[in-house]
PDB file of C-alpha atoms in Angstrom:
ATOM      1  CA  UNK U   1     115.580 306.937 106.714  1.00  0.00           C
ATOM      2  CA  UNK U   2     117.401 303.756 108.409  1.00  0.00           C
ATOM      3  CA  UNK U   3     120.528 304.356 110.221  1.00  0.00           C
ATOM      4  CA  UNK U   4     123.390 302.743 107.403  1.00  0.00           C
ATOM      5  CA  UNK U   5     124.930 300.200 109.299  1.00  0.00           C
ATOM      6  CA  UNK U   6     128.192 298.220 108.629  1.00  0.00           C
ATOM      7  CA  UNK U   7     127.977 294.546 107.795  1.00  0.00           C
ATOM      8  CA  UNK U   8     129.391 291.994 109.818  1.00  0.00           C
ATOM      9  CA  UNK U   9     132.193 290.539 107.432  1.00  0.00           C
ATOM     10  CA  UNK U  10     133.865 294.827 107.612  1.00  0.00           C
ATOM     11  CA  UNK U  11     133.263 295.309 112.019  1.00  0.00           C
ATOM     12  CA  UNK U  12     136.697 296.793 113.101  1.00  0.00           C
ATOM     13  CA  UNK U  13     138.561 296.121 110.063  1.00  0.00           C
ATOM     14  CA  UNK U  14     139.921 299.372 109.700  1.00  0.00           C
ATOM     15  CA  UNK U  15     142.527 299.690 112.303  1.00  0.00           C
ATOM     16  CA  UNK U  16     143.085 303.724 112.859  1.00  0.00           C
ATOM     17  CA  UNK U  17     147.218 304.250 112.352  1.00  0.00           C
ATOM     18  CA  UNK U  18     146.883 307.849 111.068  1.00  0.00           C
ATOM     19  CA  UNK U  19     149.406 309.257 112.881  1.00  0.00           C
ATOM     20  CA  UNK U  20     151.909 306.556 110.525  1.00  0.00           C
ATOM     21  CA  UNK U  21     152.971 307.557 106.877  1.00  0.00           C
ATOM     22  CA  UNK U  22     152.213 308.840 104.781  1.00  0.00           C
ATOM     23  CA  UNK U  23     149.451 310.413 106.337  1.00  0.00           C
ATOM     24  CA  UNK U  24     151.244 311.469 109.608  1.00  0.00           C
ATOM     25  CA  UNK U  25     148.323 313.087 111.438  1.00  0.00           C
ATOM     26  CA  UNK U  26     148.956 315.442 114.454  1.00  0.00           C
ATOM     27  CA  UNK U  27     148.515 312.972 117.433  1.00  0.00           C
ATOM     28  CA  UNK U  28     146.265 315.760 118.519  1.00  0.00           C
ATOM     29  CA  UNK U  29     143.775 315.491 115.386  1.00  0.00           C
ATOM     30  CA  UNK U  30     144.219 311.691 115.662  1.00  0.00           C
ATOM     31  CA  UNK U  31     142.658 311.439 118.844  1.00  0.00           C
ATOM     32  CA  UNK U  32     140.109 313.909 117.932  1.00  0.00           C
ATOM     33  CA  UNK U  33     139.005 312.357 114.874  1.00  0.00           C
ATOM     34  CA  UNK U  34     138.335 308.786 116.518  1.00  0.00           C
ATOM     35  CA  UNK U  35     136.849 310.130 119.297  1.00  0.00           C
ATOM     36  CA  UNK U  36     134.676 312.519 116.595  1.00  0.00           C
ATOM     37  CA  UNK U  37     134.006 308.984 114.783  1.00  0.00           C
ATOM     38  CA  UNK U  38     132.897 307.156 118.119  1.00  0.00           C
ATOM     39  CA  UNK U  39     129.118 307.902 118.247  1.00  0.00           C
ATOM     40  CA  UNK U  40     128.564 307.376 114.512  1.00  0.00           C
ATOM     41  CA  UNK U  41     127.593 304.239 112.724  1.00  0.00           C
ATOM     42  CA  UNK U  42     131.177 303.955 110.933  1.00  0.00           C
ATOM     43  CA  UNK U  43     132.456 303.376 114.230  1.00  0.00           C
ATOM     44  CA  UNK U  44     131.879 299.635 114.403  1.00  0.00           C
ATOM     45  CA  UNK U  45     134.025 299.618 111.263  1.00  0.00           C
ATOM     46  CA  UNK U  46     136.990 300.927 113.134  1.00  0.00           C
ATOM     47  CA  UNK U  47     138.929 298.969 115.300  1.00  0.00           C
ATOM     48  CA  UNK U  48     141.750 300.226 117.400  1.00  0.00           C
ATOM     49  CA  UNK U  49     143.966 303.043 116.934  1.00  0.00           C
ATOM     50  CA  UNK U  50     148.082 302.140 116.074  1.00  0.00           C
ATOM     51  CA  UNK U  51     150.726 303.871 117.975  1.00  0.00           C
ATOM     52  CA  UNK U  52     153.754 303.614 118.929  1.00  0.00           C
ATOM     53  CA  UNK U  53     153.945 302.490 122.625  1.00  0.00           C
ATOM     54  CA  UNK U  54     156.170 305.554 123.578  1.00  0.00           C
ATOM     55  CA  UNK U  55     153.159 307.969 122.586  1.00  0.00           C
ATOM     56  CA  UNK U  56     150.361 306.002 124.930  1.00  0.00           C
ATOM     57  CA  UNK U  57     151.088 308.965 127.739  1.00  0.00           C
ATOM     58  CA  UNK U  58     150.707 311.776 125.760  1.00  0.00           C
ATOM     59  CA  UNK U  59     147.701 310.092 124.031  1.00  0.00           C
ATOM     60  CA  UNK U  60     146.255 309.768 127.981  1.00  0.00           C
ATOM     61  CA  UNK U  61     146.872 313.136 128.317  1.00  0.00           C
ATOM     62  CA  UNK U  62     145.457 314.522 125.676  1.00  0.00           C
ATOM     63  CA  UNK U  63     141.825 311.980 125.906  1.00  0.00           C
ATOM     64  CA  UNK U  64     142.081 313.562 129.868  1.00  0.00           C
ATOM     65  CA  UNK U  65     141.674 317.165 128.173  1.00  0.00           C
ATOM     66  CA  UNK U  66     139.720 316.286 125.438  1.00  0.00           C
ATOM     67  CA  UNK U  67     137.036 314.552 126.825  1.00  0.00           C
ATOM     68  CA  UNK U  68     137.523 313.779 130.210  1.00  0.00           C
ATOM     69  CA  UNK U  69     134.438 311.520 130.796  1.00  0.00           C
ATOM     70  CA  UNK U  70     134.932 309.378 127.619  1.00  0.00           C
ATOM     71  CA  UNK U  71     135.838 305.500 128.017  1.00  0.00           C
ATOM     72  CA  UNK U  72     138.919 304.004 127.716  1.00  0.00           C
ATOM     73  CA  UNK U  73     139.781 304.152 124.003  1.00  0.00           C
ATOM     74  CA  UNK U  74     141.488 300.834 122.141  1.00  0.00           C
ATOM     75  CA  UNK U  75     144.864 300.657 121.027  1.00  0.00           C
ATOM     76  CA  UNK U  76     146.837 298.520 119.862  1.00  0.00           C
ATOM     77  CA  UNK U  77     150.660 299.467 120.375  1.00  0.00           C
ATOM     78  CA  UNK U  78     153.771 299.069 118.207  1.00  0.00           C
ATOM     79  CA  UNK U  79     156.648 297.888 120.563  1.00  0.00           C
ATOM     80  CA  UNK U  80     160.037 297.624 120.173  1.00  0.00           C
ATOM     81  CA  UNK U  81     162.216 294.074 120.136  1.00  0.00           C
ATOM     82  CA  UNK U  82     162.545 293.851 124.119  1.00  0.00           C
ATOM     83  CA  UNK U  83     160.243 296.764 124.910  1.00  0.00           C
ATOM     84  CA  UNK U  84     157.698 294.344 126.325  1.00  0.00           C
ATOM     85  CA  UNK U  85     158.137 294.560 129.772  1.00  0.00           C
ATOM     86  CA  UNK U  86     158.077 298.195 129.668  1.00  0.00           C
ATOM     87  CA  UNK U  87     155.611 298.445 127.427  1.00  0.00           C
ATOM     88  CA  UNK U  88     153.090 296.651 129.914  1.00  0.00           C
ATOM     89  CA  UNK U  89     154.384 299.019 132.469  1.00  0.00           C
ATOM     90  CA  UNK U  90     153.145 301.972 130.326  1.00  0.00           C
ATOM     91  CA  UNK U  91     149.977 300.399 129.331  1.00  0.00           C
ATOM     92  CA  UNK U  92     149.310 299.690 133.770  1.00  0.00           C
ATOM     93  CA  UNK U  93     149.324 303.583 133.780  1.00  0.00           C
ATOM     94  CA  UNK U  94     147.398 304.915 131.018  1.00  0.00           C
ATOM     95  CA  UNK U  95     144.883 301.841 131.540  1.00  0.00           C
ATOM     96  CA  UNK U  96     142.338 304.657 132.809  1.00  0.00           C
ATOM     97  CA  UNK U  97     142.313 306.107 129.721  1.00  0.00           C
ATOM     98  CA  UNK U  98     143.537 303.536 127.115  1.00  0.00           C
ATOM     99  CA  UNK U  99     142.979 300.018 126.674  1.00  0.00           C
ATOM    100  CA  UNK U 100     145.482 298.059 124.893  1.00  0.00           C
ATOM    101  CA  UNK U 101     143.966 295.582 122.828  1.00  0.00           C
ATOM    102  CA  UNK U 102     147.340 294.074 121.346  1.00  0.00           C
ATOM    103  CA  UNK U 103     151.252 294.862 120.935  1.00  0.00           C
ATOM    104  CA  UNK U 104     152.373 294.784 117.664  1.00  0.00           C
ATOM    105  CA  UNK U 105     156.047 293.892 118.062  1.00  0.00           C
ATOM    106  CA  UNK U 106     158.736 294.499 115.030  1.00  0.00           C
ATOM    107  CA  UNK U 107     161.237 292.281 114.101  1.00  0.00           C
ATOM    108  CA  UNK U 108     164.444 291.642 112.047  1.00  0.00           C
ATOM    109  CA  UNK U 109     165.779 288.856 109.960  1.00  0.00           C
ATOM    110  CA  UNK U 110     168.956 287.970 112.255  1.00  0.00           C
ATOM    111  CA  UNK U 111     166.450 287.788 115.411  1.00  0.00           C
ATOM    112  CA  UNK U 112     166.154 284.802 117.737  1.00  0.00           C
ATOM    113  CA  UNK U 113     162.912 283.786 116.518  1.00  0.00           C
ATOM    114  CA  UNK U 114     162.065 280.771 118.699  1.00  0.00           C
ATOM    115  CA  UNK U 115     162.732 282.478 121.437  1.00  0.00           C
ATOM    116  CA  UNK U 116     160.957 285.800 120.490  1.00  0.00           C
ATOM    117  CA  UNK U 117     157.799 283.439 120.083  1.00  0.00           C
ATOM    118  CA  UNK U 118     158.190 282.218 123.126  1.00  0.00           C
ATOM    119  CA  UNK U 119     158.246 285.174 125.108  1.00  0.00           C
ATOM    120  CA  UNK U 120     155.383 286.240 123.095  1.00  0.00           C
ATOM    121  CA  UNK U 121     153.231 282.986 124.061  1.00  0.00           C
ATOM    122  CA  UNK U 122     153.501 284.451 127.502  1.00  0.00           C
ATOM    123  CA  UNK U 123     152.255 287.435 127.085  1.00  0.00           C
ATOM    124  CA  UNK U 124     148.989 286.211 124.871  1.00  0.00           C
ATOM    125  CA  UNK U 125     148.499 283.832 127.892  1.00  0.00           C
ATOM    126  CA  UNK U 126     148.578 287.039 130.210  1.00  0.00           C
ATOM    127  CA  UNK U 127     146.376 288.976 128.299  1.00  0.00           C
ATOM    128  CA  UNK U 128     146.433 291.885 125.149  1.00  0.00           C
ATOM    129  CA  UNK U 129     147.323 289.816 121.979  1.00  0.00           C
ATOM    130  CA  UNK U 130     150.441 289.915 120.261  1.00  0.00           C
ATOM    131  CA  UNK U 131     151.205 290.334 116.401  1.00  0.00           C
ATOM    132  CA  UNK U 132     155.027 289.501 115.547  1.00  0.00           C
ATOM    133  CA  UNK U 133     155.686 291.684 112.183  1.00  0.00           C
ATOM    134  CA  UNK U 134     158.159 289.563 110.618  1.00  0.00           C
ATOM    135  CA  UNK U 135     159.018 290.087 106.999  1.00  0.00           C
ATOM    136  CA  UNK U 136     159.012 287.473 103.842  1.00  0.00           C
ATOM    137  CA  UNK U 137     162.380 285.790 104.525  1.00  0.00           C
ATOM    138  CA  UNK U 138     161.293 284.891 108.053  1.00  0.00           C
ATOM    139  CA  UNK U 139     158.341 283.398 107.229  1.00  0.00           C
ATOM    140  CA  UNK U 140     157.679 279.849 106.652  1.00  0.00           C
ATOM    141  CA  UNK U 141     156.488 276.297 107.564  1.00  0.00           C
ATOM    142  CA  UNK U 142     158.541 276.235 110.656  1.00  0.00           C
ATOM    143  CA  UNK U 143     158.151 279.848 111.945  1.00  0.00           C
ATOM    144  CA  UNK U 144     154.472 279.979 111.278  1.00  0.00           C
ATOM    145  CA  UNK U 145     153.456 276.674 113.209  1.00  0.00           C
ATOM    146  CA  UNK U 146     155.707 278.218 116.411  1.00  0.00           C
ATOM    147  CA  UNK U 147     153.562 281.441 115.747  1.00  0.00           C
ATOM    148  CA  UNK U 148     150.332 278.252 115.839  1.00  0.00           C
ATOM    149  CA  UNK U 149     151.711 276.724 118.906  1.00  0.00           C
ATOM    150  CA  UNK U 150     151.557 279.542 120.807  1.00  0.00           C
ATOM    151  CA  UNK U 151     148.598 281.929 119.564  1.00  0.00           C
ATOM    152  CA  UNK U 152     150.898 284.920 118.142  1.00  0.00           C
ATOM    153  CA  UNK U 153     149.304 286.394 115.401  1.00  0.00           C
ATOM    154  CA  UNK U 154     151.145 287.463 112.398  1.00  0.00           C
ATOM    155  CA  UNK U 155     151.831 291.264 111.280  1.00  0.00           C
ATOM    156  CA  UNK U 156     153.093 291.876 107.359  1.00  0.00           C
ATOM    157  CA  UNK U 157     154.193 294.755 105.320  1.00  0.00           C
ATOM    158  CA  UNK U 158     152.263 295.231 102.211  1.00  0.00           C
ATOM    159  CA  UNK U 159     153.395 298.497 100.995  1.00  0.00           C
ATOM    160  CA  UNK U 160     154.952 301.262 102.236  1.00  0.00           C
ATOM    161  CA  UNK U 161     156.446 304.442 100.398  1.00  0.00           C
ATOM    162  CA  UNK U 162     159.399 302.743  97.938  1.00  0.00           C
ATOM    163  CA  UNK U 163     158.800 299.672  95.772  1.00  0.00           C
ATOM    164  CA  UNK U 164     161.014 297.157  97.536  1.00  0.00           C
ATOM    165  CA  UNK U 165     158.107 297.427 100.535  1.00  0.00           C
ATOM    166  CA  UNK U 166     155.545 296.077  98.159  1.00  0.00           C
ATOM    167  CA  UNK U 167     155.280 291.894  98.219  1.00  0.00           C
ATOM    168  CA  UNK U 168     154.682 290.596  94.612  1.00  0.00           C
ATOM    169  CA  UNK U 169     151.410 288.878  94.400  1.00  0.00           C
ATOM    170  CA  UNK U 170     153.193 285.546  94.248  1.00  0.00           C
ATOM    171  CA  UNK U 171     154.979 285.949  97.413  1.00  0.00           C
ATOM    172  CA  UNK U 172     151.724 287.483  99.580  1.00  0.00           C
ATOM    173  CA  UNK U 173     150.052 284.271  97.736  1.00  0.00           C
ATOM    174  CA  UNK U 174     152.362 282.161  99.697  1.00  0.00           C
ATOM    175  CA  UNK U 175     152.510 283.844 103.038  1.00  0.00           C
ATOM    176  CA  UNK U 176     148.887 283.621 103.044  1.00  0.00           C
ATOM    177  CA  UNK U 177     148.491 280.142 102.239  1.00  0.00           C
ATOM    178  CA  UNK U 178     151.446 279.780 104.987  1.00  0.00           C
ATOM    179  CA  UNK U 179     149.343 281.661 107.538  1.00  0.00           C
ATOM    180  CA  UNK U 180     145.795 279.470 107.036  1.00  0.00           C
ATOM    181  CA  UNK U 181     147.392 276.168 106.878  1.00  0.00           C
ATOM    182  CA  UNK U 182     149.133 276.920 109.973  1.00  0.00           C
ATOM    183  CA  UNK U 183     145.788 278.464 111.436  1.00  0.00           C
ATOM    184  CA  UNK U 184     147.383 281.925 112.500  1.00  0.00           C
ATOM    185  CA  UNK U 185     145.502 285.041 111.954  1.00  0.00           C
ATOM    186  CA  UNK U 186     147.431 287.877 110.189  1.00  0.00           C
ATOM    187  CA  UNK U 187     146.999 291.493 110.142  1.00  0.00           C
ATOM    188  CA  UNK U 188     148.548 293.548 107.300  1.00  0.00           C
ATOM    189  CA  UNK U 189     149.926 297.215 107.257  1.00  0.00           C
ATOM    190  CA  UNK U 190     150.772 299.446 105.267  1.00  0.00           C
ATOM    191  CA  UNK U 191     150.036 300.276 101.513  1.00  0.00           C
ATOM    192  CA  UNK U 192     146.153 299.247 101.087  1.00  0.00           C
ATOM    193  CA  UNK U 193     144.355 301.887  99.902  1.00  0.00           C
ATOM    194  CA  UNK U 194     141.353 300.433  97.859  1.00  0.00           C
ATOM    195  CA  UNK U 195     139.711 297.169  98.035  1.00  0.00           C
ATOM    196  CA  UNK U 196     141.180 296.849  94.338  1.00  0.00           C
ATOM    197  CA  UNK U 197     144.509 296.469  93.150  1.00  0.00           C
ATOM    198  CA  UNK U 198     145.349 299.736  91.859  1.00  0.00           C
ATOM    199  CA  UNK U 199     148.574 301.726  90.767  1.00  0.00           C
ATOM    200  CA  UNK U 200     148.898 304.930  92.624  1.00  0.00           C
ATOM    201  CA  UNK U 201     148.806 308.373  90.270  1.00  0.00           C
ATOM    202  CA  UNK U 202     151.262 309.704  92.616  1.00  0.00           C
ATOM    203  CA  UNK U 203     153.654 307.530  92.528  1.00  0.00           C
ATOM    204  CA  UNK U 204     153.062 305.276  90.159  1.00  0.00           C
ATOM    205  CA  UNK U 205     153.313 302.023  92.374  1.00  0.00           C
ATOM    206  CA  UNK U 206     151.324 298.961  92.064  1.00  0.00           C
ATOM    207  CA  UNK U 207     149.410 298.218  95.343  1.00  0.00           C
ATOM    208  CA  UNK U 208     147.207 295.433  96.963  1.00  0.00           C
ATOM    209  CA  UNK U 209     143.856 295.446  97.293  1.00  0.00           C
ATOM    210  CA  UNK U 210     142.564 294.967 100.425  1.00  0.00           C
ATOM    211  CA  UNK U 211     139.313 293.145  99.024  1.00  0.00           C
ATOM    212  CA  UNK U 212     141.697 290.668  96.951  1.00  0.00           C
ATOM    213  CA  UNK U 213     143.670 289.936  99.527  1.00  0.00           C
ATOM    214  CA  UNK U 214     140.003 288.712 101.533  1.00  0.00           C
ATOM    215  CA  UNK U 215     139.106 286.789  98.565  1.00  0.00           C
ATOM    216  CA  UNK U 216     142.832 285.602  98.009  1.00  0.00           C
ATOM    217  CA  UNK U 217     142.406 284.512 101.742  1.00  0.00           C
ATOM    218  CA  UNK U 218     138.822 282.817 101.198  1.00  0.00           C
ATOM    219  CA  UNK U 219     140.795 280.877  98.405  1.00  0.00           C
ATOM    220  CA  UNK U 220     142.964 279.626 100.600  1.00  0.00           C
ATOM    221  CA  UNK U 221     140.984 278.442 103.007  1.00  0.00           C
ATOM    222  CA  UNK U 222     139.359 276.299 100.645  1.00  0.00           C
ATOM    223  CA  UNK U 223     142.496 274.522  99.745  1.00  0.00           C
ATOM    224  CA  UNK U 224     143.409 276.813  96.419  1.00  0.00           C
ATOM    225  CA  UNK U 225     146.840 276.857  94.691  1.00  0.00           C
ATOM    226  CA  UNK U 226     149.230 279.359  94.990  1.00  0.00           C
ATOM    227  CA  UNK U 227     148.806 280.037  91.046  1.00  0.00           C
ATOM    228  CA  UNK U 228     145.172 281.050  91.984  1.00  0.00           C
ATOM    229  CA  UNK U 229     145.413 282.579  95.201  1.00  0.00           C
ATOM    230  CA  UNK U 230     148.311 284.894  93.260  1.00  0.00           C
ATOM    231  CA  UNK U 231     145.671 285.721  90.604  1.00  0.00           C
ATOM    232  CA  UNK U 232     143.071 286.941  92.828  1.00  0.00           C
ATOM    233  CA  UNK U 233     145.605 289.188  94.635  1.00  0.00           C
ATOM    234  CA  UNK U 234     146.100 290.565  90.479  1.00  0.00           C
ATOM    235  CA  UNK U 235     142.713 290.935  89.854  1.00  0.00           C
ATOM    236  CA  UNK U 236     140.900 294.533  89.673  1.00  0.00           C
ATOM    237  CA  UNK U 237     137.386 292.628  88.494  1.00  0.00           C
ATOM    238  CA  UNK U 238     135.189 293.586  92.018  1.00  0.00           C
ATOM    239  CA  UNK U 239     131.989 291.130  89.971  1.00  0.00           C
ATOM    240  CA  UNK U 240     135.014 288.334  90.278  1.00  0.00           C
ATOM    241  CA  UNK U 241     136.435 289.197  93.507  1.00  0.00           C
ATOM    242  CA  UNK U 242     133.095 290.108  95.565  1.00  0.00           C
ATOM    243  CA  UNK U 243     131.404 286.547  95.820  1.00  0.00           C
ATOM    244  CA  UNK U 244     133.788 285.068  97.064  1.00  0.00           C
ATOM    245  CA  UNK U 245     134.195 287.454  99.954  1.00  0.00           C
ATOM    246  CA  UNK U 246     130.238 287.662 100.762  1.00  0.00           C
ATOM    247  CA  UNK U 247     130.141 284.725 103.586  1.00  0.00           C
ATOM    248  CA  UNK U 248     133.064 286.770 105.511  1.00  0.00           C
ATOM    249  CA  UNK U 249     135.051 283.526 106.743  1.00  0.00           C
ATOM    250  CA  UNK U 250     137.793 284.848 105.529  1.00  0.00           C
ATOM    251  CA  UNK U 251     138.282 287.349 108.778  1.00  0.00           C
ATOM    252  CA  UNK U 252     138.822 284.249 111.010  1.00  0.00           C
ATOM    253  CA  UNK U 253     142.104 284.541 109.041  1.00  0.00           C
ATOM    254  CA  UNK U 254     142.557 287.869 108.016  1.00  0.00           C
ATOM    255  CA  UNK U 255     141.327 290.004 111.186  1.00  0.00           C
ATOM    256  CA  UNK U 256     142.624 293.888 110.113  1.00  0.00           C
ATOM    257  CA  UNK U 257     144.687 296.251 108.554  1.00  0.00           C
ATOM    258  CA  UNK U 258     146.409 299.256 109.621  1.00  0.00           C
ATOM    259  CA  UNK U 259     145.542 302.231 107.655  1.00  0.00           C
ATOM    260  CA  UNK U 260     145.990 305.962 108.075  1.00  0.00           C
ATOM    261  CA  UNK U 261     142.892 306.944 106.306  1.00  0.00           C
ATOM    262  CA  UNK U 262     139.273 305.564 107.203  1.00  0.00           C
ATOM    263  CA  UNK U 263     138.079 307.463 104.490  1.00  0.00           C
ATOM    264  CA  UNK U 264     139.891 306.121 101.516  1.00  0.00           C
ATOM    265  CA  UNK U 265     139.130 302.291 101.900  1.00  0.00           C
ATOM    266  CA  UNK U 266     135.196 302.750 103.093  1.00  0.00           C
ATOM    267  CA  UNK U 267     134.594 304.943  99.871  1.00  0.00           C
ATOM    268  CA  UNK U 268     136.214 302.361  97.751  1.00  0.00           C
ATOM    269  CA  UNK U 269     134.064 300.035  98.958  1.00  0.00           C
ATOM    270  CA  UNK U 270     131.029 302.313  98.615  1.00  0.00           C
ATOM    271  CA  UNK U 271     132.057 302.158  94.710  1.00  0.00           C
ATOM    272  CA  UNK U 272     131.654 298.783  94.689  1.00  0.00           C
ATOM    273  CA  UNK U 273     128.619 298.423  96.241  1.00  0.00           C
ATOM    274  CA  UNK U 274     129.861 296.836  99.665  1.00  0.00           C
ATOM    275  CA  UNK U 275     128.717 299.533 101.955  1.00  0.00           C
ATOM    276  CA  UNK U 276     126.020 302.287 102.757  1.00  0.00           C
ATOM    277  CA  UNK U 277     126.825 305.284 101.184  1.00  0.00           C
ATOM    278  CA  UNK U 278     125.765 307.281 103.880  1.00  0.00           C
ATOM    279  CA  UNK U 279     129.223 306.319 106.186  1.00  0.00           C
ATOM    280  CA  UNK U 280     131.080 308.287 103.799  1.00  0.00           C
ATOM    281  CA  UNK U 281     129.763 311.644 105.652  1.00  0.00           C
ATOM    282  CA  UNK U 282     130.923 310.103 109.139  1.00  0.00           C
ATOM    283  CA  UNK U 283     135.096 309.124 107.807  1.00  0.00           C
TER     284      UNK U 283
END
């Protein structure tokens, strides 16, 4: 039987935060399980793990005890607002054991934003990328051509564990269209489950689909309105929303999303068709 292998358009899509609600893995069995995943065909699914910058020692540490002859495993770190330069210090003396692929930096809605940008721009000119989260009041023509200008990538919330964390398909609609007309790549977080729009059984909250949100994001890149774009995020028809994701253009735009389960999202796309079922045994 053929080794199952992952398709282009879904290579490191699935960024590994597990140790991040609401799974909240042991950083112990976090490490563990990627480096578990490593020699298996899912692994060119996965991209880097999330963590917070403050836990890159420990994570050293434990890869050092683990498996001490393994290479340098791929993170990319949540930072701070101002824990740059520190951050880079960290990342200088774990770089044996950890490679730090980007810094995901948070922000608020009072920040200085040009000048947060700007400091950012240096640091993508130095090296790891940066992703500014910035949240829906923060975002628009002006912000994301500064985020343009300077090649900062752009993180957003889709979900989290209350209701008020989950965009309405009508304002996701818009920050996407924002983010492809101003050519800046996005990564989301947070909330995406299934590649449809479901509601959750547990708590009864509506949540994105990560495969709309690629063909909401092919949509937009071909110059669709916002009405349309919004009803593609709304849809839970995969025959509707598949085609339009097939040519996988859509990652030059939308490059990941954080999630704390590898499992959940490659099984919903095994229901739909999208990948081997065989990866399912290596999640």
């Amino acid at each position: 039987m053929p080794t199952p292998a992952v398709p282009d358009t879904y290579r490191a899509f699935f960024d590994d935060a597990a140790t991040f609600p609401p799974g909240r893995a042991p950083l112990e069995d976090a490490v563990r399980a990627y480096l578990a995943r490593r020699p298996t065909p899912l692994a060119a699914a996965v991209g880097p793990m999330v963590l917070p910058v403050a836990d890159l020692p420990a994570t050293a540490e434990l890869l050092a005890r683990i498996d001490p002859g393994a290479a340098p495993v791929p993170v990319s770190a949540v930072v701070p607002l101002g824990g740059l330069t520190d951050a880079h210090r960290v990342a200088t003396e774990v770089a044996s054991r950890i490679t730090v692929t980007g810094w995901e930096v948070k922000t608020a809605s009072d920040d200085d934003l040009p000048a947060l940008v700007e400091r950012a721009g240096h640091v993508v000119a130095e090296g790891p990328a940066v992703w500014l989260e910035l949240v829906a009041d923060q975002i628009d023509e002006t912000s994301l051509a500064m985020l343009g200008k300077r090649g900062v990538g752009l993180k957003f919330r889709t979900g989290g564990l209350t209701a008020d964390l989950f965009p309405s398909a009508h304002t996701l609609a818009e920050v996407i269209q924002g983010a492809v007309r101003a050519g800046v790549r996005f990564k989301l977080t947070a909330g995406l489950h299934e590649a449809l729009r479901f509601t959750s059984t547990v708590t009864g909250l509506d949540h994105h689909g990560f495969l709309n949100i690629a063909a909401a994001t092919a949509a937009a890149r071909a110059g669709a309105d916002t009405a349309v774009v919004a009803a593609l995020l709304g849809s839970t028809d995969g025959g509707q929303l598949t085609p339009l994701t097939e040519d996988g253009a859509w990652r030059r735009s939308f490059t990941s999303f954080g999630t704390c389960s590898i499992g959940e999202p490659v099984e919903s796309l095994q229901r739909l068709g999208l990948l081997d079922p065989e990866l399912l045994s290596e999640a």
